[in-house]
PDB file of C-alpha atoms in Angstrom:
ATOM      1  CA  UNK A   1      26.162  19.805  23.726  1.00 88.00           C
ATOM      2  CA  UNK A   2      27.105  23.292  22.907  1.00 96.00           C
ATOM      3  CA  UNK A   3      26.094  24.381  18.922  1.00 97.00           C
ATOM      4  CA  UNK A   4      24.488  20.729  18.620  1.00 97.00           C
ATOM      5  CA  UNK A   5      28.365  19.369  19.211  1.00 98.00           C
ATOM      6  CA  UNK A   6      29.917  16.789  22.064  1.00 99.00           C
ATOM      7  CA  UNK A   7      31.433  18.670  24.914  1.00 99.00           C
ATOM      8  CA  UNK A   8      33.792  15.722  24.450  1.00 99.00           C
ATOM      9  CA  UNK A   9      34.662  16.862  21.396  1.00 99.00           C
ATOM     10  CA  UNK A  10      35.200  20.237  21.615  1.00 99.00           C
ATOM     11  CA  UNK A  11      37.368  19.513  24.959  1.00 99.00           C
ATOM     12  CA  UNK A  12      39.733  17.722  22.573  1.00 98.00           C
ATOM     13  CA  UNK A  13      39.463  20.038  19.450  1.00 98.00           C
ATOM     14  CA  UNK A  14      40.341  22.723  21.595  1.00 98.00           C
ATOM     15  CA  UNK A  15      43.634  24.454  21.178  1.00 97.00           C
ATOM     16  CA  UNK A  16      45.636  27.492  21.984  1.00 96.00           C
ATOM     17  CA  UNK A  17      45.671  30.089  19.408  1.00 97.00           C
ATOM     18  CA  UNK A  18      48.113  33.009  18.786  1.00 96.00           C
ATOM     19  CA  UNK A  19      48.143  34.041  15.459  1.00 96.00           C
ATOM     20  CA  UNK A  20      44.774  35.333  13.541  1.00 97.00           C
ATOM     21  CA  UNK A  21      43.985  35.660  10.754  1.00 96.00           C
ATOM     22  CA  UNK A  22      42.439  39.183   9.662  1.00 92.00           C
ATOM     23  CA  UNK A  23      39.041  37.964   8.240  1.00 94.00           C
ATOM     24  CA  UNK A  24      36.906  39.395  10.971  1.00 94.00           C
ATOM     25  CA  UNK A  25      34.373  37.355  12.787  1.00 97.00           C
ATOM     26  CA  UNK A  26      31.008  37.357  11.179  1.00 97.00           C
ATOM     27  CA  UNK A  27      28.279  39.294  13.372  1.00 97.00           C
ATOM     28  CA  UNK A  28      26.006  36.491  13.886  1.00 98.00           C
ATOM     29  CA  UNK A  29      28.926  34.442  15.746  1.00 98.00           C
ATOM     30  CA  UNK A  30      29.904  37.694  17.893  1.00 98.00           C
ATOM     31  CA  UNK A  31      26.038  38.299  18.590  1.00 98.00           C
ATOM     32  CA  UNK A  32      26.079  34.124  19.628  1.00 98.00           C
ATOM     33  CA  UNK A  33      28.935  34.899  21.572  1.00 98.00           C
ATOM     34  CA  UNK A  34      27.242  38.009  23.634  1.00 98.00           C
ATOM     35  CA  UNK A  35      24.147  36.048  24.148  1.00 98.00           C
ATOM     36  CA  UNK A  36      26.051  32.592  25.608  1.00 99.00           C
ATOM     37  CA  UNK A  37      28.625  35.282  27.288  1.00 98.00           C
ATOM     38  CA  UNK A  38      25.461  37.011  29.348  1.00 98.00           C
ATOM     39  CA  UNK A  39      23.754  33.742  30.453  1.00 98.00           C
ATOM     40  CA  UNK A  40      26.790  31.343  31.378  1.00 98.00           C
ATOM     41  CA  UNK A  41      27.001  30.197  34.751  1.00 98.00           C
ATOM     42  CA  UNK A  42      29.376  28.591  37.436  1.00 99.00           C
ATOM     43  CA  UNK A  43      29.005  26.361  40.148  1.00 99.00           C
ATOM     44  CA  UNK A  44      30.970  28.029  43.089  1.00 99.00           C
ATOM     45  CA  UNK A  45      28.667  31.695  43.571  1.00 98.00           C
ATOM     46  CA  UNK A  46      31.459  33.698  41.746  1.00 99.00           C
ATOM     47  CA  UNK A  47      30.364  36.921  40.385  1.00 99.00           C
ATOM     48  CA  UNK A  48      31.696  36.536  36.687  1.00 99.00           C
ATOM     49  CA  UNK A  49      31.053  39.347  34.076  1.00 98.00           C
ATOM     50  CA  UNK A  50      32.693  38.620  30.388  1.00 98.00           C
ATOM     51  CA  UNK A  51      31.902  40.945  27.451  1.00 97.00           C
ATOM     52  CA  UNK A  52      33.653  40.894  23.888  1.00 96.00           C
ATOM     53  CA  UNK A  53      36.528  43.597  23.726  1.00 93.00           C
ATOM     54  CA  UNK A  54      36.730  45.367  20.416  1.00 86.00           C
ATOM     55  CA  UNK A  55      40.488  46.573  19.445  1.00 75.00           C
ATOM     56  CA  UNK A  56      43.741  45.598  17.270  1.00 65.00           C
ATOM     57  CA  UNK A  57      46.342  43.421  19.708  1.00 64.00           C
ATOM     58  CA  UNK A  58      48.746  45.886  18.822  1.00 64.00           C
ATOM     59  CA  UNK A  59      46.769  48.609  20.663  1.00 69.00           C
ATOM     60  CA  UNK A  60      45.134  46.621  23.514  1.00 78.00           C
ATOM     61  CA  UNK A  61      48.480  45.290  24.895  1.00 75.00           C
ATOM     62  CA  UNK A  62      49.564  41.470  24.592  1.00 83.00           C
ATOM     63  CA  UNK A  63      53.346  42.005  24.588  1.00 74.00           C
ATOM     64  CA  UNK A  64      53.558  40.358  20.906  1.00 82.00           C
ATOM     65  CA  UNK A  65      52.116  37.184  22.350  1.00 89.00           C
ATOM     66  CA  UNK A  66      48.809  37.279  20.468  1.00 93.00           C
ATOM     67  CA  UNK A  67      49.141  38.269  16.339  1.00 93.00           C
ATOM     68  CA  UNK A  68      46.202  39.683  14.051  1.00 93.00           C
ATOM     69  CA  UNK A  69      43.511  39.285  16.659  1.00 94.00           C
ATOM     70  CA  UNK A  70      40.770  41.823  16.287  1.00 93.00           C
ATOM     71  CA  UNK A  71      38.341  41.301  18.471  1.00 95.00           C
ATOM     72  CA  UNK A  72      38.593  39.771  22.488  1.00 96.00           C
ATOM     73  CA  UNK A  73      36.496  38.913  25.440  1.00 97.00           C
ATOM     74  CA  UNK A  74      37.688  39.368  28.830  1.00 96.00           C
ATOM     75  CA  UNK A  75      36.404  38.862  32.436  1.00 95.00           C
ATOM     76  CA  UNK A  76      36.007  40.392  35.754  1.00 98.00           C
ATOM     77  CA  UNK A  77      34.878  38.855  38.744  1.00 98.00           C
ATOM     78  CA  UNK A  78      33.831  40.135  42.313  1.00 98.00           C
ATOM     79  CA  UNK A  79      36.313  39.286  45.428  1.00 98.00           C
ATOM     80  CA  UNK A  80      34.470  36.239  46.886  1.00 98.00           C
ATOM     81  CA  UNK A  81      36.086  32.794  48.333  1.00 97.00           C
ATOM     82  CA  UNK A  82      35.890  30.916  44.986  1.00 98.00           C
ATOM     83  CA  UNK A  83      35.850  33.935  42.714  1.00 99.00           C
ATOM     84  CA  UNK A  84      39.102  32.743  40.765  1.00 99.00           C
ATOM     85  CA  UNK A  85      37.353  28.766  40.426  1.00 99.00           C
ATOM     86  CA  UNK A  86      33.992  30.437  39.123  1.00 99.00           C
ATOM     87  CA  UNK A  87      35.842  32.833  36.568  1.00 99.00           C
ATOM     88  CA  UNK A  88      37.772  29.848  35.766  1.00 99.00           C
ATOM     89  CA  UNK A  89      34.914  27.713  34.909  1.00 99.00           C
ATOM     90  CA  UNK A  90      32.476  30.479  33.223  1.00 99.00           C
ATOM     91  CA  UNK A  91      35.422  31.669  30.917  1.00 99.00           C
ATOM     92  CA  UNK A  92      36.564  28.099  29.957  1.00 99.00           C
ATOM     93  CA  UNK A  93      32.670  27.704  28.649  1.00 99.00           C
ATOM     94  CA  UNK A  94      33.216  30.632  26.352  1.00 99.00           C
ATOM     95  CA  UNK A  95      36.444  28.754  25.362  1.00 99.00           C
ATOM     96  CA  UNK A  96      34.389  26.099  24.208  1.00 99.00           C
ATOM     97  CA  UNK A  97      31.641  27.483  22.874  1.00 99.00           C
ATOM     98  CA  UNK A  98      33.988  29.653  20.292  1.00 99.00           C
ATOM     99  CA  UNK A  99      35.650  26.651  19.473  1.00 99.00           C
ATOM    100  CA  UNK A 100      31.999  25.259  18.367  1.00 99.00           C
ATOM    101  CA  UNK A 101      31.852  28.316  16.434  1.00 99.00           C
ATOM    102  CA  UNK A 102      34.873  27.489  14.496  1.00 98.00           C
ATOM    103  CA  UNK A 103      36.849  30.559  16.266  1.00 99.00           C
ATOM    104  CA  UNK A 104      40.306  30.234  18.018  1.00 98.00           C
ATOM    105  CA  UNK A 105      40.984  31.357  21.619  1.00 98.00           C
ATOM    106  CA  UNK A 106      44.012  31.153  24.106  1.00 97.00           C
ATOM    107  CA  UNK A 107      44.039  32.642  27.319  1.00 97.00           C
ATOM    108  CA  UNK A 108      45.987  35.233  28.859  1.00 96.00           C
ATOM    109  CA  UNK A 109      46.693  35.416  32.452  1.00 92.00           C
ATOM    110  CA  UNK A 110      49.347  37.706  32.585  1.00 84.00           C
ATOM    111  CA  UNK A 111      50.337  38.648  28.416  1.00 81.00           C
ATOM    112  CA  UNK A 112      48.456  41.342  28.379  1.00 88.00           C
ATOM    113  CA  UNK A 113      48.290  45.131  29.286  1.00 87.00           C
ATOM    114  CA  UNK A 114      45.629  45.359  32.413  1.00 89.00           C
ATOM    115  CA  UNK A 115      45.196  49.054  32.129  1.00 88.00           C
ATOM    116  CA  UNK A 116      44.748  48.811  28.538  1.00 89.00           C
ATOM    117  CA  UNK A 117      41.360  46.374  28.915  1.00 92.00           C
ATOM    118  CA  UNK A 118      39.848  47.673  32.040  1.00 90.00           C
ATOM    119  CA  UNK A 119      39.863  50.712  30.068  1.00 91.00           C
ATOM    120  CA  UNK A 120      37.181  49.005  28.112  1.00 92.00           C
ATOM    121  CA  UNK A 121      35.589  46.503  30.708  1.00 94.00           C
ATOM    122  CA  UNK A 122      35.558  49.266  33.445  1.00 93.00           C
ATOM    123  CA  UNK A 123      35.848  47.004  36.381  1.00 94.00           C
ATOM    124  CA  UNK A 124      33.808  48.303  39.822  1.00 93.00           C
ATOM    125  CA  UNK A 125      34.109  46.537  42.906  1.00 96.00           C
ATOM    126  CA  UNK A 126      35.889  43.595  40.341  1.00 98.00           C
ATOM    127  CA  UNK A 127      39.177  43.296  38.718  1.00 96.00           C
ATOM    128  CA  UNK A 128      40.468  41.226  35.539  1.00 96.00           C
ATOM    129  CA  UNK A 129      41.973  37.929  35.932  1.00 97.00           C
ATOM    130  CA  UNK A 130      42.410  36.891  31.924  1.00 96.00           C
ATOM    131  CA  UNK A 131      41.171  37.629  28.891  1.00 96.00           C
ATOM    132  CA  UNK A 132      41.476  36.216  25.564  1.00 97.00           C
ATOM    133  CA  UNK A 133      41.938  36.410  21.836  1.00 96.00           C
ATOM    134  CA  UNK A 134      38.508  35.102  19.436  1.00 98.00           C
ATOM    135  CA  UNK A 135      38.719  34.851  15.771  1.00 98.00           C
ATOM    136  CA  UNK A 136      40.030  32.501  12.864  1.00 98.00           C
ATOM    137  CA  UNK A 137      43.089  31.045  13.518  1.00 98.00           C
ATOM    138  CA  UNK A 138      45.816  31.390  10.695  1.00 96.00           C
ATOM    139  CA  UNK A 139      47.449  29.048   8.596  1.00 92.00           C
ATOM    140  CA  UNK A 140      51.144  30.225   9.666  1.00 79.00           C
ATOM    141  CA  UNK A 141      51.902  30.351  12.760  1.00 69.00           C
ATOM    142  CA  UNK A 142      53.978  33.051  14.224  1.00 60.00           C
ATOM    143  CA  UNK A 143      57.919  32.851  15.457  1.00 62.00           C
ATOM    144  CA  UNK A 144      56.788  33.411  19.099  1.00 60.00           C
ATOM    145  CA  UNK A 145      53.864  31.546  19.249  1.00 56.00           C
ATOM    146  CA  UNK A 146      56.428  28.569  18.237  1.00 58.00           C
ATOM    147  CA  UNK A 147      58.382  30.028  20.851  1.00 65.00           C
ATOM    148  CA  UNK A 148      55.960  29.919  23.251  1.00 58.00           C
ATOM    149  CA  UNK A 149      54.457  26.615  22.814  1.00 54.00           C
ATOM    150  CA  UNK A 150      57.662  24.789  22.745  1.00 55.00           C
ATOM    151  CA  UNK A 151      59.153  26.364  26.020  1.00 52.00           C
ATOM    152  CA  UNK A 152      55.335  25.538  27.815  1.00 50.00           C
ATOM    153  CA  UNK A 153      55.265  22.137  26.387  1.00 51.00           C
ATOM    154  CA  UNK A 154      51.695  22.901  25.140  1.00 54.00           C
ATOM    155  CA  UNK A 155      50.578  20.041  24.270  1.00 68.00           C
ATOM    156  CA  UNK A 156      51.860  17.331  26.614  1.00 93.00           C
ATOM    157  CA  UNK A 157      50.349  16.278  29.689  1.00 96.00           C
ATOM    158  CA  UNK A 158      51.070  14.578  33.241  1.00 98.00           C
ATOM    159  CA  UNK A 159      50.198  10.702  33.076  1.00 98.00           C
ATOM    160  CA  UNK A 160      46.648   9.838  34.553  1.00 98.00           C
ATOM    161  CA  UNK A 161      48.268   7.799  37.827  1.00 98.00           C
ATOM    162  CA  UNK A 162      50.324  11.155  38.183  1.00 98.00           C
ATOM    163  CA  UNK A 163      47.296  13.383  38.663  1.00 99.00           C
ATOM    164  CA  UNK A 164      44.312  10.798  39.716  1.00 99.00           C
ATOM    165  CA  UNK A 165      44.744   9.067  42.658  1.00 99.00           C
ATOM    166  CA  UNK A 166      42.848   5.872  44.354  1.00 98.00           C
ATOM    167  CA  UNK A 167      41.843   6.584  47.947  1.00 98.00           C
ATOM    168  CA  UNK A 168      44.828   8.440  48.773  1.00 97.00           C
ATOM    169  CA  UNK A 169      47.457  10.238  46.979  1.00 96.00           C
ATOM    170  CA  UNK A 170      50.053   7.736  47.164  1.00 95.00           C
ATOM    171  CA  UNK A 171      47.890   5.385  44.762  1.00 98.00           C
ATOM    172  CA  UNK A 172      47.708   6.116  41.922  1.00 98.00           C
ATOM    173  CA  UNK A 173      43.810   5.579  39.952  1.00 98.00           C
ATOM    174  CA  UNK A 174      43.906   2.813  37.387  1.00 97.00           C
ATOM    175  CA  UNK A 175      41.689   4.496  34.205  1.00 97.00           C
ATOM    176  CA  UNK A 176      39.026   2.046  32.719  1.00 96.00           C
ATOM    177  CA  UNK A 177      36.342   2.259  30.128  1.00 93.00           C
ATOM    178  CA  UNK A 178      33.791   4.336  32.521  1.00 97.00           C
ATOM    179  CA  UNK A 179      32.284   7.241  32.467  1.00 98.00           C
ATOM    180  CA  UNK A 180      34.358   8.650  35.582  1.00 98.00           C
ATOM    181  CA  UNK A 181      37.796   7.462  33.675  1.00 98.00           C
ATOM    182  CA  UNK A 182      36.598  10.138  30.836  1.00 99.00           C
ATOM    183  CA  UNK A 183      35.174  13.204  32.502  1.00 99.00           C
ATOM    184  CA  UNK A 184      38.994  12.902  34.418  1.00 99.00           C
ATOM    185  CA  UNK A 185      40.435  12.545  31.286  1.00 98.00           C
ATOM    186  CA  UNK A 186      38.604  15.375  30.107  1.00 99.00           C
ATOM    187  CA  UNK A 187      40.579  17.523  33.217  1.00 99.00           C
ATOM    188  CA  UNK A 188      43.869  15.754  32.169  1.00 99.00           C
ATOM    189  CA  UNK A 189      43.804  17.375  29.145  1.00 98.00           C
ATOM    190  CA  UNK A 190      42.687  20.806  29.519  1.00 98.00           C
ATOM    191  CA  UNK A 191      44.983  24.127  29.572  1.00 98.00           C
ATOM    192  CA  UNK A 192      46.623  25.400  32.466  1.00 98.00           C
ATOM    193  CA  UNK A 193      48.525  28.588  33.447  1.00 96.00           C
ATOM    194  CA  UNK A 194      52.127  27.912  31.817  1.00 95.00           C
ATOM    195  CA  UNK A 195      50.846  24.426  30.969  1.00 96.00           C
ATOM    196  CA  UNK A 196      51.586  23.236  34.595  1.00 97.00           C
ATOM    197  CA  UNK A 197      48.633  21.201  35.620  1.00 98.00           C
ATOM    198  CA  UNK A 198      48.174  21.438  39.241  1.00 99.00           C
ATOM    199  CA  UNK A 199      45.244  19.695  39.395  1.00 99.00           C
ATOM    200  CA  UNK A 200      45.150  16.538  41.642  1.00 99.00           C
ATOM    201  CA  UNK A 201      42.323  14.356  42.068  1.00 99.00           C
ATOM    202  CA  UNK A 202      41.617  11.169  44.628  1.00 99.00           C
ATOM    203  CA  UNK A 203      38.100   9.388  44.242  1.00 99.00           C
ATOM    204  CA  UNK A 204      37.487   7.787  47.502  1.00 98.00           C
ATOM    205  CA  UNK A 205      33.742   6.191  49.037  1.00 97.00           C
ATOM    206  CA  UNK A 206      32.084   7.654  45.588  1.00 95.00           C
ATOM    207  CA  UNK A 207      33.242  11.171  45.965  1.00 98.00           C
ATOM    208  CA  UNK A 208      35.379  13.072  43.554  1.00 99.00           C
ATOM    209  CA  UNK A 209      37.859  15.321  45.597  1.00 99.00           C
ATOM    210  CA  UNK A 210      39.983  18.293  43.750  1.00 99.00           C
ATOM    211  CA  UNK A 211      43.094  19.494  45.290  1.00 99.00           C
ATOM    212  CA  UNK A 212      44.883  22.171  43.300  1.00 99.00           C
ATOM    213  CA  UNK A 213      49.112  21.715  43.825  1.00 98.00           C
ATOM    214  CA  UNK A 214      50.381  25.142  44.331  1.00 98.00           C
ATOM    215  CA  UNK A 215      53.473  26.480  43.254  1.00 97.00           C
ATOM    216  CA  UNK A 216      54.560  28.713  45.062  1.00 92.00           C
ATOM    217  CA  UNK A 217      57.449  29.729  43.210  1.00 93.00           C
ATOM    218  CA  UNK A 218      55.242  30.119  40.063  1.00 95.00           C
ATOM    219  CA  UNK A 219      55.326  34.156  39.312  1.00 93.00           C
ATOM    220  CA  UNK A 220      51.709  33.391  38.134  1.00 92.00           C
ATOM    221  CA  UNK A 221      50.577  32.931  41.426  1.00 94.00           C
ATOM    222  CA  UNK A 222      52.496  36.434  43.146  1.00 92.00           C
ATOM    223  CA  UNK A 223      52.712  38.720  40.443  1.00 91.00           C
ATOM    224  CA  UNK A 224      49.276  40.222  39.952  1.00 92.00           C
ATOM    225  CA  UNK A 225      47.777  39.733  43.259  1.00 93.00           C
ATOM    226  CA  UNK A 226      45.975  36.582  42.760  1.00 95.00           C
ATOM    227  CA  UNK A 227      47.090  33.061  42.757  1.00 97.00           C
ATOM    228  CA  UNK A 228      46.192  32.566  39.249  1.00 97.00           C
ATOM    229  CA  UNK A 229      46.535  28.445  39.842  1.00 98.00           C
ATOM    230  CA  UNK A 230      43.156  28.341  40.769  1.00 98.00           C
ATOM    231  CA  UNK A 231      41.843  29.562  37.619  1.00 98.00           C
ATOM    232  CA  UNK A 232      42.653  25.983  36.198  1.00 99.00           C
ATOM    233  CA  UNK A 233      40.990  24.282  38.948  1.00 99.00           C
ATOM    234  CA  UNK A 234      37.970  26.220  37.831  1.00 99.00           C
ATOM    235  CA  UNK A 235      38.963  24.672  34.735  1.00 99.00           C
ATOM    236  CA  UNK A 236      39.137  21.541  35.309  1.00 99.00           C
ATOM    237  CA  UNK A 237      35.796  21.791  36.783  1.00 99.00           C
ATOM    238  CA  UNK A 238      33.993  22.925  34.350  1.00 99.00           C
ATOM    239  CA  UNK A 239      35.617  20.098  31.827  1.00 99.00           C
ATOM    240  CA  UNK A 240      34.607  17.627  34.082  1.00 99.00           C
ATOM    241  CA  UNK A 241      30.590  18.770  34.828  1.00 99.00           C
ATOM    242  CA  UNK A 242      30.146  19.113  31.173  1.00 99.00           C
ATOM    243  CA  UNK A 243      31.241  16.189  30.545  1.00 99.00           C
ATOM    244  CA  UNK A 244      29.764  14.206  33.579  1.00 99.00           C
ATOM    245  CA  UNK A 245      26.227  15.752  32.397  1.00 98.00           C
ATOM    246  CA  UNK A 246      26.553  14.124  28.769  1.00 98.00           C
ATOM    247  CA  UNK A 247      27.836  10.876  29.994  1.00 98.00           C
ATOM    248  CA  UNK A 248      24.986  10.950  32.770  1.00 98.00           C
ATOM    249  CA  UNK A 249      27.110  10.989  35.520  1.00 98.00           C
ATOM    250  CA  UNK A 250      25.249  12.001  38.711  1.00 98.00           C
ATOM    251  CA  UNK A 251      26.589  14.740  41.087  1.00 98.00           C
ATOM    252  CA  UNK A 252      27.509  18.136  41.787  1.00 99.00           C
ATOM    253  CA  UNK A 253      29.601  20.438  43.421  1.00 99.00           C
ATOM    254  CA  UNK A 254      30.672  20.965  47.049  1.00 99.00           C
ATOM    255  CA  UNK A 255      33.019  22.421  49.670  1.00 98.00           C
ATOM    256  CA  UNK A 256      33.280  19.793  52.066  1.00 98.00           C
ATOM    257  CA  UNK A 257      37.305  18.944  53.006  1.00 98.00           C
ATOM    258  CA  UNK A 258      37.376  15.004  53.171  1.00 98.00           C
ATOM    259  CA  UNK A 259      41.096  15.868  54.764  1.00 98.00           C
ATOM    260  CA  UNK A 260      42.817  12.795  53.107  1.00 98.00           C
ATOM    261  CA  UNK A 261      46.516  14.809  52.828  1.00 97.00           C
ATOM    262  CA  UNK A 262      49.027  14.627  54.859  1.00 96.00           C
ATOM    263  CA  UNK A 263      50.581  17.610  56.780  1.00 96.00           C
ATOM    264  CA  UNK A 264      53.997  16.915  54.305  1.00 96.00           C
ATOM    265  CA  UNK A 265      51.802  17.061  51.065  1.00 96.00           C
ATOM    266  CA  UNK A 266      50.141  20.410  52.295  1.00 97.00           C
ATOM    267  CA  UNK A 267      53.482  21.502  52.854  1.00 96.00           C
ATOM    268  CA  UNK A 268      54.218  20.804  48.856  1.00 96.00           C
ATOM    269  CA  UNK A 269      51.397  23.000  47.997  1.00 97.00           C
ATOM    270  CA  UNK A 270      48.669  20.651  47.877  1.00 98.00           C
ATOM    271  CA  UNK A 271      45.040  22.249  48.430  1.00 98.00           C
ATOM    272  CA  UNK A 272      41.999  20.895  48.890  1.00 99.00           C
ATOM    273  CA  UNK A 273      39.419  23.098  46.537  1.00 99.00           C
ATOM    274  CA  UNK A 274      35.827  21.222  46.386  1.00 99.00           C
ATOM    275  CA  UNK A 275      34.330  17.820  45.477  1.00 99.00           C
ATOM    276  CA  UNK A 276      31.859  16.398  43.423  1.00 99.00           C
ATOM    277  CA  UNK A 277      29.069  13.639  44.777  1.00 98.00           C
TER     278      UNK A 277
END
């Protein structure tokens, strides 16, 4: 529950944002925000720091992307071997939690000027993987967030047997009415870099096992010196341990390759990430 709401909910309430509307945030949200920002946590040891950004769009640098924000929180995390799955996971919380607020997000991976917010987040031994618009989302929405949302296909998704897989990934999972078929939906339909969903997942002996499917022609993954694909696996993660803990769905996180792929799928890009038991 985040602001006495269902995860669930707020999962599927959640939306991508680009145009703002210039009432500014009332204080007691942004102070809410500071305080969840400073204690949120992530499963995989990644060193994530997130603080609220201050500044106009216009001056900060999103490329016309993002209209009338005001006010933005960004991230920076510590090279480690799941930094870019912990960041993903800790900054999809804030995601949600604004969105229990009542305040609009949408996250930038690669829209936005760098030097422009690490003049204000002042990375050390870190650097920025995304950051992201907060506010009040307007009533009109803006020629290029049409644009942008048609070309990414925002809001359509990969079937369930197309991403969830039975054993092996030639099979594909059959959903049912359990608590397992929801927390996966819950991963179906959460955002992804350029709305390509690379998460695959195959449930075999109990275990929940999370391969990402890289692309490695994606320029999201070679432009800024980071394969930004496994930001969504952190992600999906953290959609599916919120919403295993309110379902009561025992388990938690590990690194432990079950090696169910074939040496032709980890040509494709498939990688195995971690699993939950």
């Amino acid at each position: 529950m985040m602001e006495g709401q269902s995860v669930l909910d707020l999962i599927r309430r959640r939306t991508s944002v680009r145009t703002y509307d210039p009432r500014p945030v009332e204080p007691e949200k942004l102070d809410k925000l500071k305080a969840f920002m400073s204690a949120v946590e992530n499963p995989f040891g990644a060193a994530v720091r997130l603080e609220l950004v201050e500044g106009a769009s216009g001056r900060l640098g999103t490329y016309g992307f993002i209209r009338g924000a005001k006010t933005f929180f960004g991230g920076c995390v510590k090279k480690s071997g799941m930094d870019l799955e912990g960041f993903g996971y800790a900054f999809e919380q804030v995601v949600l939690y604004a969105t229990a607020l009542g305040l609009g997000t949408c996250w930038l991976g690669g829209t936005f000027k760098r030097s422009a917010f690490a003049e204000r987040l002042r990375p050390v031994d870190e650097y920025l993987p995304a950051v992201s618009p907060v506010g009040y989302a307007s009533d009109k929405k803006s020629l290029t967030e049409k644009v942008v949302a048609a070309g990414a296909g925002a809001r359509m998704r990969k079937r369930f047997g197309e991403v969830f897989f039975d054993g092996a990934p030639d099979k594909p999972l059959v959903p049912d009415n359990g608590a397992l078929t929801t927390c996966l939906e819950m991963v179906r339909i959460g955002p992804s870099a350029s709305n390509k969903q690379p998460w695959r997942v195959i449930v075999k002996d109990g275990a929940i096992h999370f391969y990402a499917l890289i692309d490695r022609r994606y320029a999201g993954n070679t432009m800024y010196g980071f394969t930004m694909q496994r930001i969504d696996m952190g992600i999906a993660a953290c959609h599916f341990e919120l919403s295993a803990r309110e379902l009561g769905l025992p388990g938690g996180f590990v690194v432990d390759d079950p090696h169910l792929i074939s040496d032709e799928q980890a040509a494709e890009g498939w990688r195995y990430c971690f699993s939950w038991r």
